[in-house]
Short mmCIF file of C-alpha atoms in Angstrom, two decimals:
data_model
loop_
_atom_site.label_atom_id
_atom_site.label_comp_id
_atom_site.label_asym_id
_atom_site.label_seq_id
_atom_site.Cartn_x
_atom_site.Cartn_y
_atom_site.Cartn_z
CA MET A 1114 6.68 -36.47 -33.45
CA ASP A 1115 8.97 -33.72 -35.05
CA PHE A 1116 8.56 -34.44 -38.64
CA ASN A 1117 10.85 -31.61 -39.69
CA ALA A 1118 13.61 -33.19 -37.54
CA LEU A 1119 13.11 -36.36 -39.30
CA ARG A 1120 13.26 -34.71 -42.70
CA LEU A 1121 16.60 -33.17 -41.83
CA LYS A 1122 17.87 -36.49 -40.71
CA TYR A 1123 16.94 -38.42 -43.66
CA HIS A 1124 17.43 -35.79 -46.35
CA GLY A 1125 18.23 -37.17 -49.69
CA ASP A 1126 16.66 -40.60 -48.98
CA ALA A 1127 13.62 -40.58 -51.17
CA ALA A 1128 11.89 -43.63 -49.70
CA LYS A 1129 12.39 -42.26 -46.10
CA MET A 1130 11.16 -38.99 -47.19
CA ASP A 1131 7.96 -40.42 -48.61
CA GLU A 1132 7.44 -42.51 -45.29
CA ILE A 1133 7.70 -39.28 -43.27
CA LEU A 1134 5.15 -37.61 -45.48
CA GLN A 1135 2.77 -40.25 -45.23
CA ALA A 1136 3.05 -40.46 -41.40
CA GLU A 1137 2.69 -36.67 -41.15
CA CYS A 1138 -0.40 -36.56 -43.37
CA ARG A 1139 -2.00 -39.43 -41.57
CA HIS A 1140 -1.31 -37.59 -38.28
CA LYS A 1141 -2.88 -34.45 -39.78
CA CYS A 1142 -5.91 -36.14 -41.15
CA ALA A 1143 -6.59 -38.76 -38.37
CA ARG A 1144 -9.67 -37.10 -37.02
CA LYS A 1145 -11.21 -35.67 -40.40
CA LEU A 1146 -10.52 -38.80 -42.46
CA PRO A 1147 -10.95 -41.90 -40.14
CA ARG A 1148 -12.67 -44.08 -42.70
CA THR A 1149 -10.17 -43.41 -45.35
CA LEU A 1150 -7.22 -44.06 -43.22
CA LEU A 1151 -8.50 -47.60 -42.54
CA HIS A 1152 -7.10 -48.29 -45.76
CA ASP A 1153 -3.25 -48.86 -45.30
CA GLY A 1154 -2.50 -48.18 -49.03
CA PHE A 1155 -4.12 -44.83 -49.23
CA ARG A 1156 -1.29 -42.34 -49.89
CA PHE A 1157 -1.06 -38.60 -49.84
CA PRO A 1158 0.85 -36.69 -52.74
CA SER A 1159 1.57 -33.75 -50.31
CA THR A 1160 1.00 -32.21 -46.94
CA ALA A 1161 -0.76 -29.17 -48.66
CA LEU A 1162 -3.48 -31.51 -50.26
CA ALA A 1163 -3.69 -33.27 -46.84
CA GLU A 1164 -4.40 -29.80 -45.03
CA MET A 1165 -6.92 -28.72 -47.68
CA ALA A 1166 -8.82 -32.02 -47.84
CA THR A 1167 -12.56 -32.00 -47.01
CA ALA A 1168 -13.43 -33.79 -43.73
CA GLU A 1169 -15.46 -37.01 -44.34
CA PRO A 1170 -18.54 -35.84 -42.84
CA VAL A 1171 -18.61 -32.75 -45.10
CA ALA A 1172 -17.83 -34.80 -48.05
CA ASP A 1173 -20.60 -37.19 -47.28
CA PHE A 1174 -23.06 -34.27 -47.39
CA HIS A 1175 -21.67 -33.35 -50.83
CA GLY A 1176 -22.09 -36.77 -51.80
CA ARG A 1177 -25.72 -36.60 -50.63
CA LEU A 1178 -26.46 -33.65 -52.89
CA ALA A 1179 -25.01 -35.19 -55.80
CA ALA A 1180 -27.03 -38.40 -55.34
CA GLY A 1181 -29.17 -38.82 -58.24
CA ALA A 1182 -26.83 -37.37 -60.83
CA ASP A 1183 -25.48 -39.69 -63.37
CA THR A 1184 -22.39 -37.67 -64.39
CA VAL A 1185 -20.33 -35.42 -62.11
CA LEU A 1186 -17.23 -33.24 -62.83
CA ASP A 1187 -14.95 -32.28 -60.14
CA MET A 1188 -12.82 -29.58 -61.50
CA THR A 1189 -10.46 -29.40 -58.47
CA PHE A 1190 -9.70 -32.98 -57.60
CA GLY A 1191 -6.88 -32.53 -54.96
CA LEU A 1192 -6.89 -35.45 -52.45
CA GLY A 1193 -10.40 -36.38 -54.02
CA ILE A 1194 -12.34 -36.89 -50.72
CA ASP A 1195 -15.35 -35.08 -52.30
CA ALA A 1196 -15.23 -36.98 -55.54
CA PHE A 1197 -14.84 -40.30 -53.83
CA ALA A 1198 -17.94 -39.50 -51.67
CA MET A 1199 -19.90 -38.54 -54.78
CA ALA A 1200 -18.87 -41.68 -56.56
CA ARG A 1201 -19.88 -43.70 -53.80
CA THR A 1202 -23.62 -42.84 -54.28
CA GLY A 1203 -23.41 -44.20 -57.88
CA CYS A 1204 -22.38 -41.09 -59.78
CA ARG A 1205 -19.86 -41.41 -62.70
CA VAL A 1206 -17.24 -38.94 -61.59
CA THR A 1207 -14.59 -37.33 -63.66
CA GLY A 1208 -11.99 -35.60 -61.73
CA VAL A 1209 -9.59 -33.12 -63.05
CA GLU A 1210 -6.16 -32.50 -61.24
CA LEU A 1211 -3.62 -30.07 -62.50
CA ASP A 1212 -0.63 -31.66 -60.58
CA GLY A 1213 0.61 -34.84 -62.47
CA HIS A 1214 2.04 -36.43 -59.28
CA ALA A 1215 -1.32 -35.85 -57.42
CA ALA A 1216 -3.25 -37.21 -60.43
CA GLU A 1217 -1.27 -40.55 -60.38
CA VAL A 1218 -1.62 -40.82 -56.52
CA ALA A 1219 -5.41 -40.30 -57.08
CA ARG A 1220 -5.53 -43.15 -59.46
CA GLU A 1221 -3.87 -45.25 -56.98
CA ASN A 1222 -6.08 -44.28 -54.19
CA ALA A 1223 -9.21 -45.04 -56.20
CA ARG A 1224 -8.05 -48.58 -56.78
CA GLU A 1225 -7.20 -48.79 -53.08
CA LEU A 1226 -10.64 -47.71 -52.15
CA GLY A 1227 -12.36 -50.06 -54.59
CA ILE A 1228 -13.87 -47.17 -56.45
CA GLU A 1229 -14.22 -47.97 -60.19
CA ASN A 1230 -16.79 -45.26 -61.33
CA ILE A 1231 -14.30 -42.64 -61.38
CA GLU A 1232 -11.75 -41.31 -63.87
CA ILE A 1233 -8.91 -38.89 -63.09
CA VAL A 1234 -7.62 -36.53 -65.80
CA ASN A 1235 -4.21 -34.73 -65.58
CA ALA A 1236 -4.92 -31.30 -67.00
CA ASP A 1237 -5.99 -27.62 -66.36
CA SER A 1238 -9.66 -28.12 -65.78
CA VAL A 1239 -10.70 -24.78 -67.33
CA ALA A 1240 -8.77 -25.45 -70.51
CA TRP A 1241 -10.04 -29.05 -70.55
CA LEU A 1242 -13.80 -27.97 -70.00
CA ASN A 1243 -13.27 -25.67 -72.83
CA ALA A 1244 -11.98 -28.27 -75.08
CA THR A 1245 -14.28 -30.91 -74.55
CA ASP A 1246 -17.92 -31.18 -75.86
CA ARG A 1247 -19.04 -33.29 -72.76
CA ARG A 1248 -21.88 -32.33 -70.61
CA PHE A 1249 -22.49 -33.22 -66.93
CA ASP A 1250 -25.40 -33.33 -64.63
CA LEU A 1251 -23.22 -31.70 -61.99
CA ILE A 1252 -20.11 -29.74 -61.93
CA PHE A 1253 -18.44 -29.38 -58.52
CA ILE A 1254 -15.54 -26.99 -57.89
CA ASP A 1255 -13.53 -25.95 -54.79
CA PRO A 1256 -11.34 -23.12 -56.07
CA ALA A 1257 -7.89 -22.91 -54.43
CA ARG A 1258 -7.79 -20.28 -51.72
CA ARG A 1259 -4.07 -20.58 -50.95
CA ASP A 1260 -1.13 -19.53 -53.12
CA GLY A 1261 2.38 -18.11 -52.61
CA SER A 1262 1.03 -14.84 -51.53
CA GLY A 1263 -1.26 -16.06 -48.78
CA ARG A 1264 -4.94 -17.13 -48.26
CA HIS A 1265 -7.81 -15.67 -50.52
CA PHE A 1266 -11.52 -15.72 -49.74
CA ALA A 1267 -13.29 -13.76 -52.57
CA LEU A 1268 -14.11 -16.01 -55.47
CA SER A 1269 -12.40 -13.55 -57.93
CA ASP A 1270 -9.12 -14.03 -55.96
CA CYS A 1271 -9.08 -17.82 -55.91
CA LEU A 1272 -7.87 -20.16 -58.64
CA PRO A 1273 -9.66 -20.71 -61.00
CA ASP A 1274 -11.58 -17.42 -60.99
CA VAL A 1275 -15.17 -18.90 -60.62
CA THR A 1276 -16.76 -15.55 -61.62
CA GLU A 1277 -14.98 -15.74 -65.04
CA ILE A 1278 -15.71 -19.35 -65.78
CA LEU A 1279 -19.37 -19.68 -64.32
CA PRO A 1280 -21.02 -19.07 -67.72
CA LEU A 1281 -18.93 -22.06 -69.14
CA MET A 1282 -19.72 -24.13 -66.11
CA LEU A 1283 -23.48 -23.39 -66.42
CA SER A 1284 -23.26 -24.04 -70.15
CA ARG A 1285 -21.88 -27.59 -69.67
CA ALA A 1286 -23.84 -28.76 -66.59
CA SER A 1287 -27.51 -28.93 -65.25
CA LYS A 1288 -26.20 -27.95 -61.86
CA VAL A 1289 -23.07 -26.24 -60.51
CA MET A 1290 -21.95 -26.49 -56.89
CA ILE A 1291 -19.31 -24.15 -55.71
CA LYS A 1292 -17.36 -24.71 -52.27
CA CYS A 1293 -16.54 -21.32 -50.73
CA SER A 1294 -14.77 -19.85 -47.93
CA PRO A 1295 -16.84 -19.53 -44.63
CA MET A 1296 -15.48 -16.04 -44.24
CA LEU A 1297 -17.47 -14.62 -47.23
CA ASP A 1298 -20.54 -12.59 -46.90
CA ILE A 1299 -23.61 -14.38 -48.33
CA SER A 1300 -24.95 -11.24 -50.07
CA ARG A 1301 -21.53 -10.82 -51.64
CA LEU A 1302 -21.53 -14.50 -52.89
CA ARG A 1303 -24.97 -13.96 -54.55
CA ALA A 1304 -23.65 -10.68 -56.17
CA ASP A 1305 -20.66 -12.58 -57.65
CA THR A 1306 -22.79 -15.48 -58.79
CA SER A 1307 -26.41 -15.07 -58.94
CA ALA A 1308 -29.18 -13.50 -56.93
CA THR A 1309 -31.16 -16.61 -57.14
CA ALA A 1310 -28.26 -18.87 -56.07
CA ASP A 1311 -29.14 -21.37 -53.11
CA VAL A 1312 -26.48 -20.95 -50.38
CA ILE A 1313 -26.01 -23.58 -47.74
CA ALA A 1314 -23.80 -22.85 -44.69
CA VAL A 1315 -22.13 -26.10 -43.81
CA GLY A 1316 -20.41 -26.70 -40.62
CA THR A 1317 -19.59 -28.95 -37.51
CA THR A 1318 -20.86 -28.34 -34.01
CA ARG A 1319 -17.79 -26.03 -33.38
CA GLU A 1320 -17.30 -24.05 -36.53
CA CYS A 1321 -18.66 -23.12 -39.94
CA LYS A 1322 -16.69 -25.06 -42.44
CA GLU A 1323 -17.78 -23.71 -45.94
CA LEU A 1324 -20.50 -21.91 -47.81
CA LEU A 1325 -21.82 -24.02 -50.69
CA VAL A 1326 -23.27 -22.15 -53.61
CA ILE A 1327 -25.81 -24.21 -55.81
CA LEU A 1328 -26.75 -22.89 -59.20
CA PRO A 1329 -29.46 -22.70 -60.60
CA GLY A 1330 -31.41 -22.04 -57.38
CA SER A 1331 -34.37 -20.26 -55.78
CA GLY A 1332 -32.38 -17.74 -53.64
CA ALA A 1333 -32.93 -19.83 -50.64
CA THR A 1334 -30.39 -19.72 -47.60
CA SER A 1335 -30.15 -22.75 -45.28
CA ALA A 1336 -27.74 -24.46 -42.83
CA VAL A 1337 -26.41 -27.86 -42.36
CA THR A 1338 -24.50 -29.23 -39.27
CA VAL A 1339 -22.77 -32.50 -39.65
CA SER A 1340 -21.47 -34.48 -36.84
CA GLU A 1341 -20.93 -38.10 -35.74
CA ARG A 1342 -24.74 -38.05 -34.86
CA GLY A 1343 -26.04 -37.23 -38.28
CA ILE A 1344 -27.00 -34.29 -40.23
CA ILE A 1345 -29.16 -31.49 -38.76
CA GLU A 1346 -30.60 -29.14 -41.27
CA GLY A 1347 -32.33 -25.81 -40.90
CA THR A 1348 -33.76 -22.96 -43.08
CA PRO A 1349 -34.15 -19.44 -41.65
CA GLY A 1350 -37.72 -18.50 -40.66
CA ASP A 1351 -39.41 -15.01 -41.03
CA LYS A 1352 -41.36 -14.89 -37.76
CA LYS A 1353 -40.61 -12.11 -35.22
CA ALA A 1354 -40.31 -13.24 -31.58
CA GLN A 1355 -40.39 -11.49 -28.12
CA PRO A 1356 -37.04 -11.63 -26.39
CA ALA A 1357 -36.61 -14.48 -23.86
CA ALA A 1358 -35.28 -13.79 -20.35
CA PRO A 1359 -32.86 -16.60 -19.19
CA ALA A 1360 -33.72 -18.12 -15.71
CA PRO A 1361 -32.47 -20.97 -13.60
CA GLY A 1362 -34.00 -24.42 -14.60
CA ALA A 1363 -34.37 -23.29 -18.29
CA PHE A 1364 -32.18 -24.11 -21.22
CA LEU A 1365 -29.59 -21.84 -22.91
CA LEU A 1366 -29.59 -22.77 -26.55
CA GLU A 1367 -26.60 -22.24 -28.65
CA PRO A 1368 -27.05 -22.70 -32.35
CA TYR A 1369 -24.33 -24.43 -34.43
CA PRO A 1370 -22.15 -21.93 -36.21
CA ALA A 1371 -23.38 -22.90 -39.62
CA VAL A 1372 -26.72 -22.07 -38.52
CA MET A 1373 -25.68 -18.68 -37.67
CA LYS A 1374 -23.73 -18.11 -40.66
CA ALA A 1375 -26.89 -18.84 -42.62
CA GLY A 1376 -28.52 -15.83 -40.97
CA ALA A 1377 -30.92 -18.18 -38.90
CA SER A 1378 -31.32 -15.65 -35.99
CA LEU A 1379 -35.23 -16.29 -36.37
CA LEU A 1380 -34.83 -20.08 -37.10
CA LEU A 1381 -35.67 -21.25 -33.65
CA ASP A 1382 -38.60 -18.92 -33.19
CA GLU A 1383 -40.11 -20.14 -36.32
CA ARG A 1384 -39.51 -23.79 -36.30
CA PHE A 1385 -39.05 -24.78 -32.43
CA GLY A 1386 -40.97 -22.08 -30.46
CA SER A 1387 -37.95 -20.85 -28.59
CA CYS A 1388 -36.70 -17.21 -28.54
CA ARG A 1389 -33.69 -15.10 -28.86
CA ILE A 1390 -32.31 -13.60 -25.72
CA ALA A 1391 -31.67 -10.27 -27.67
CA SER A 1392 -31.56 -9.26 -31.24
CA SER A 1393 -27.81 -9.17 -31.22
CA THR A 1394 -27.07 -11.86 -28.90
CA HIS A 1395 -27.04 -15.12 -30.64
CA LEU A 1396 -28.20 -17.34 -27.92
CA TYR A 1397 -31.68 -18.59 -27.22
CA CYS A 1398 -33.70 -19.68 -24.25
CA SER A 1399 -36.43 -22.24 -23.78
CA ALA A 1400 -38.19 -23.94 -20.91
CA SER A 1401 -37.55 -27.25 -22.60
CA ILE A 1402 -35.30 -28.56 -25.37
CA PRO A 1403 -37.19 -28.27 -28.80
CA GLY A 1404 -36.76 -31.50 -30.74
CA GLY A 1405 -34.39 -31.29 -33.69
CA PHE A 1406 -32.74 -28.04 -32.18
CA PRO A 1407 -29.86 -27.39 -34.52
CA GLY A 1408 -27.38 -26.66 -31.73
CA GLU A 1409 -26.57 -27.43 -28.12
CA ALA A 1410 -28.58 -26.96 -25.04
CA PHE A 1411 -26.98 -26.09 -21.51
CA LYS A 1412 -29.12 -26.32 -18.24
CA ILE A 1413 -29.03 -22.88 -16.65
CA ILE A 1414 -27.99 -23.13 -12.94
CA GLU A 1415 -27.76 -19.40 -12.06
CA VAL A 1416 -28.29 -16.00 -13.49
CA HIS A 1417 -26.53 -12.84 -12.25
CA ASP A 1418 -26.49 -9.34 -13.08
CA PHE A 1419 -22.82 -8.28 -14.09
CA ASN A 1420 -21.61 -6.17 -11.19
CA LYS A 1421 -18.92 -6.12 -8.46
CA ARG A 1422 -21.08 -8.06 -5.99
CA SER A 1423 -21.83 -10.94 -8.49
CA VAL A 1424 -18.18 -11.00 -9.55
CA ALA A 1425 -16.98 -11.45 -6.06
CA GLU A 1426 -19.69 -14.11 -5.34
CA ILE A 1427 -18.74 -16.31 -8.47
CA LYS A 1428 -14.98 -15.82 -7.71
CA HIS A 1429 -15.53 -17.08 -4.23
CA ARG A 1430 -17.91 -20.05 -5.12
CA TYR A 1431 -16.34 -21.11 -8.44
CA GLY A 1432 -12.54 -21.91 -8.82
CA MET A 1433 -12.76 -22.90 -12.41
CA LEU A 1434 -15.26 -22.03 -15.21
CA ASN A 1435 -15.38 -22.33 -18.92
CA VAL A 1436 -16.11 -18.82 -19.96
CA ALA A 1437 -17.72 -17.64 -23.23
CA THR A 1438 -19.15 -14.14 -24.30
CA ARG A 1439 -21.82 -13.18 -26.71
CA ASN A 1440 -22.66 -9.37 -27.38
CA PHE A 1441 -20.85 -8.44 -24.06
CA PRO A 1442 -18.56 -5.54 -23.33
CA LEU A 1443 -15.51 -7.98 -22.49
CA THR A 1444 -14.06 -10.78 -24.31
CA ALA A 1445 -13.94 -14.18 -22.91
CA PRO A 1446 -10.29 -13.93 -21.65
CA GLN A 1447 -10.99 -10.39 -20.15
CA LEU A 1448 -13.92 -11.75 -18.32
CA VAL A 1449 -11.87 -14.77 -16.99
CA LYS A 1450 -9.42 -12.22 -15.67
CA LYS A 1451 -12.12 -10.08 -14.21
CA LEU A 1452 -13.65 -13.07 -12.49
CA GLY A 1453 -10.20 -14.39 -11.16
CA VAL A 1454 -11.01 -17.97 -12.04
CA LYS A 1455 -9.13 -20.63 -13.95
CA GLU A 1456 -10.47 -21.95 -17.24
CA GLY A 1457 -12.04 -25.42 -17.14
CA GLY A 1458 -14.12 -27.46 -14.74
CA GLU A 1459 -17.58 -28.72 -14.75
CA PHE A 1460 -19.50 -25.36 -15.26
CA ARG A 1461 -19.81 -22.82 -18.16
CA LEU A 1462 -20.34 -19.15 -17.76
CA PHE A 1463 -21.88 -17.05 -20.63
CA GLY A 1464 -21.61 -13.34 -20.42
CA ILE A 1465 -24.28 -11.77 -22.50
CA THR A 1466 -26.41 -8.74 -23.04
CA ALA A 1467 -30.17 -9.19 -22.57
CA ALA A 1468 -32.84 -7.49 -24.54
CA ASP A 1469 -33.28 -4.79 -21.78
CA HIS A 1470 -29.45 -4.10 -22.07
CA ARG A 1471 -28.74 -5.68 -18.82
CA LYS A 1472 -25.35 -7.46 -18.78
CA LEU A 1473 -25.86 -11.02 -17.44
CA LEU A 1474 -23.60 -13.77 -16.17
CA ILE A 1475 -25.20 -17.14 -16.92
CA ILE A 1476 -23.81 -20.23 -15.25
CA THR A 1477 -24.64 -23.57 -16.84
CA ALA A 1478 -23.61 -27.19 -16.79
CA ASN A 1479 -20.34 -27.36 -18.97
CA GLU A 1480 -21.62 -30.49 -20.97
CA PRO A 1481 -24.41 -29.78 -23.31
CA THR A 1482 -27.53 -31.78 -23.00
CA ASP A 1483 -28.14 -33.89 -25.98
CA THR A 1484 -30.73 -32.70 -28.51
CA ALA A 1485 -32.59 -34.75 -30.84
CA VAL A 1486 -30.84 -35.35 -34.12
CA ARG A 1487 -33.64 -34.74 -36.56
CA ASP A 1488 -33.91 -32.32 -39.43
CA ALA A 1489 -36.23 -29.36 -39.56
CA ALA A 1490 -39.03 -31.35 -41.07
CA GLY A 1491 -38.86 -33.93 -38.28
CA ASN A 1492 -37.01 -36.54 -40.37
CA SER A 1493 -34.30 -38.84 -39.33
CA PRO A 1494 -31.03 -37.86 -40.78
CA GLY A 1495 -29.84 -39.43 -43.86
#
């Protein structure tokens, strides 16, 4: 549906313009807010807040972290998906929203969702926190990374500037939780906040969605991957491992993006007994699928050295391949062109560099084999 064309057609008709806004936002959020959109009366104040809204599985994880807190302050309420998730755990939530229209819509949405243990304040959250004498068990903040000049990633470039107001937040709360861009370097985050901050890389099975900074902390780094199957957790280990050589019949293990963002290149060796293929190749190999592996497992069908003969053979035998590269001299599109195949089909090809510096072409089944969805301690996900 062409929503811009509809806006041109009904320009000046306020009711129609709101209908178009709601339809467009529901279209944009269909995948990330399926439960919320079951409520026909849930409304969106703007497309910007719809685009920036936290996906429900990630918000559920934020709620899980907030569980046990009696009082929570959300300093950047927005669409309120995080605050609503925290309120559902029993916390009494105060959400502060700068935009008056967004604040009013938020109050209506809370009523629509049947959430009573939440109050929405229309104010500048920093000024409000400075003026109040209230204390909270938890302060949550997701500073705006977009403005008229583009997108920002560093905490000091976002609004509000968390590096400036962190002492204020810590003076008013037992715990502070900061949602940050996944593009940031974890060491930079600790330099901007605290060396003892806990940092959690949170992602889906396809991408790292955010870095979550929690203060006070112990300096730990961990990873959480959320999916419709549950929550998979992992903490980087510190055990060295010998490189693994991929072979037909074994499993090629690809960690979820959040796990790799957390620096967990040693995680599988420590927790699951599988090994890295090479120090700079973020893939692993195991004779069997380790229970609770935080990623996907692909059954290896063939392994070839990357040379003219193997390229010609693969081109002859496979008309279609899903191609990915890890620590390889060619990008995936370049390798597709080199192989002369079309993208797609029932097989996946990984171009990788092994520990002995050989360039390998690994052909696997395209669909990953299900891995057990259990956390690193062997517990069922909550």
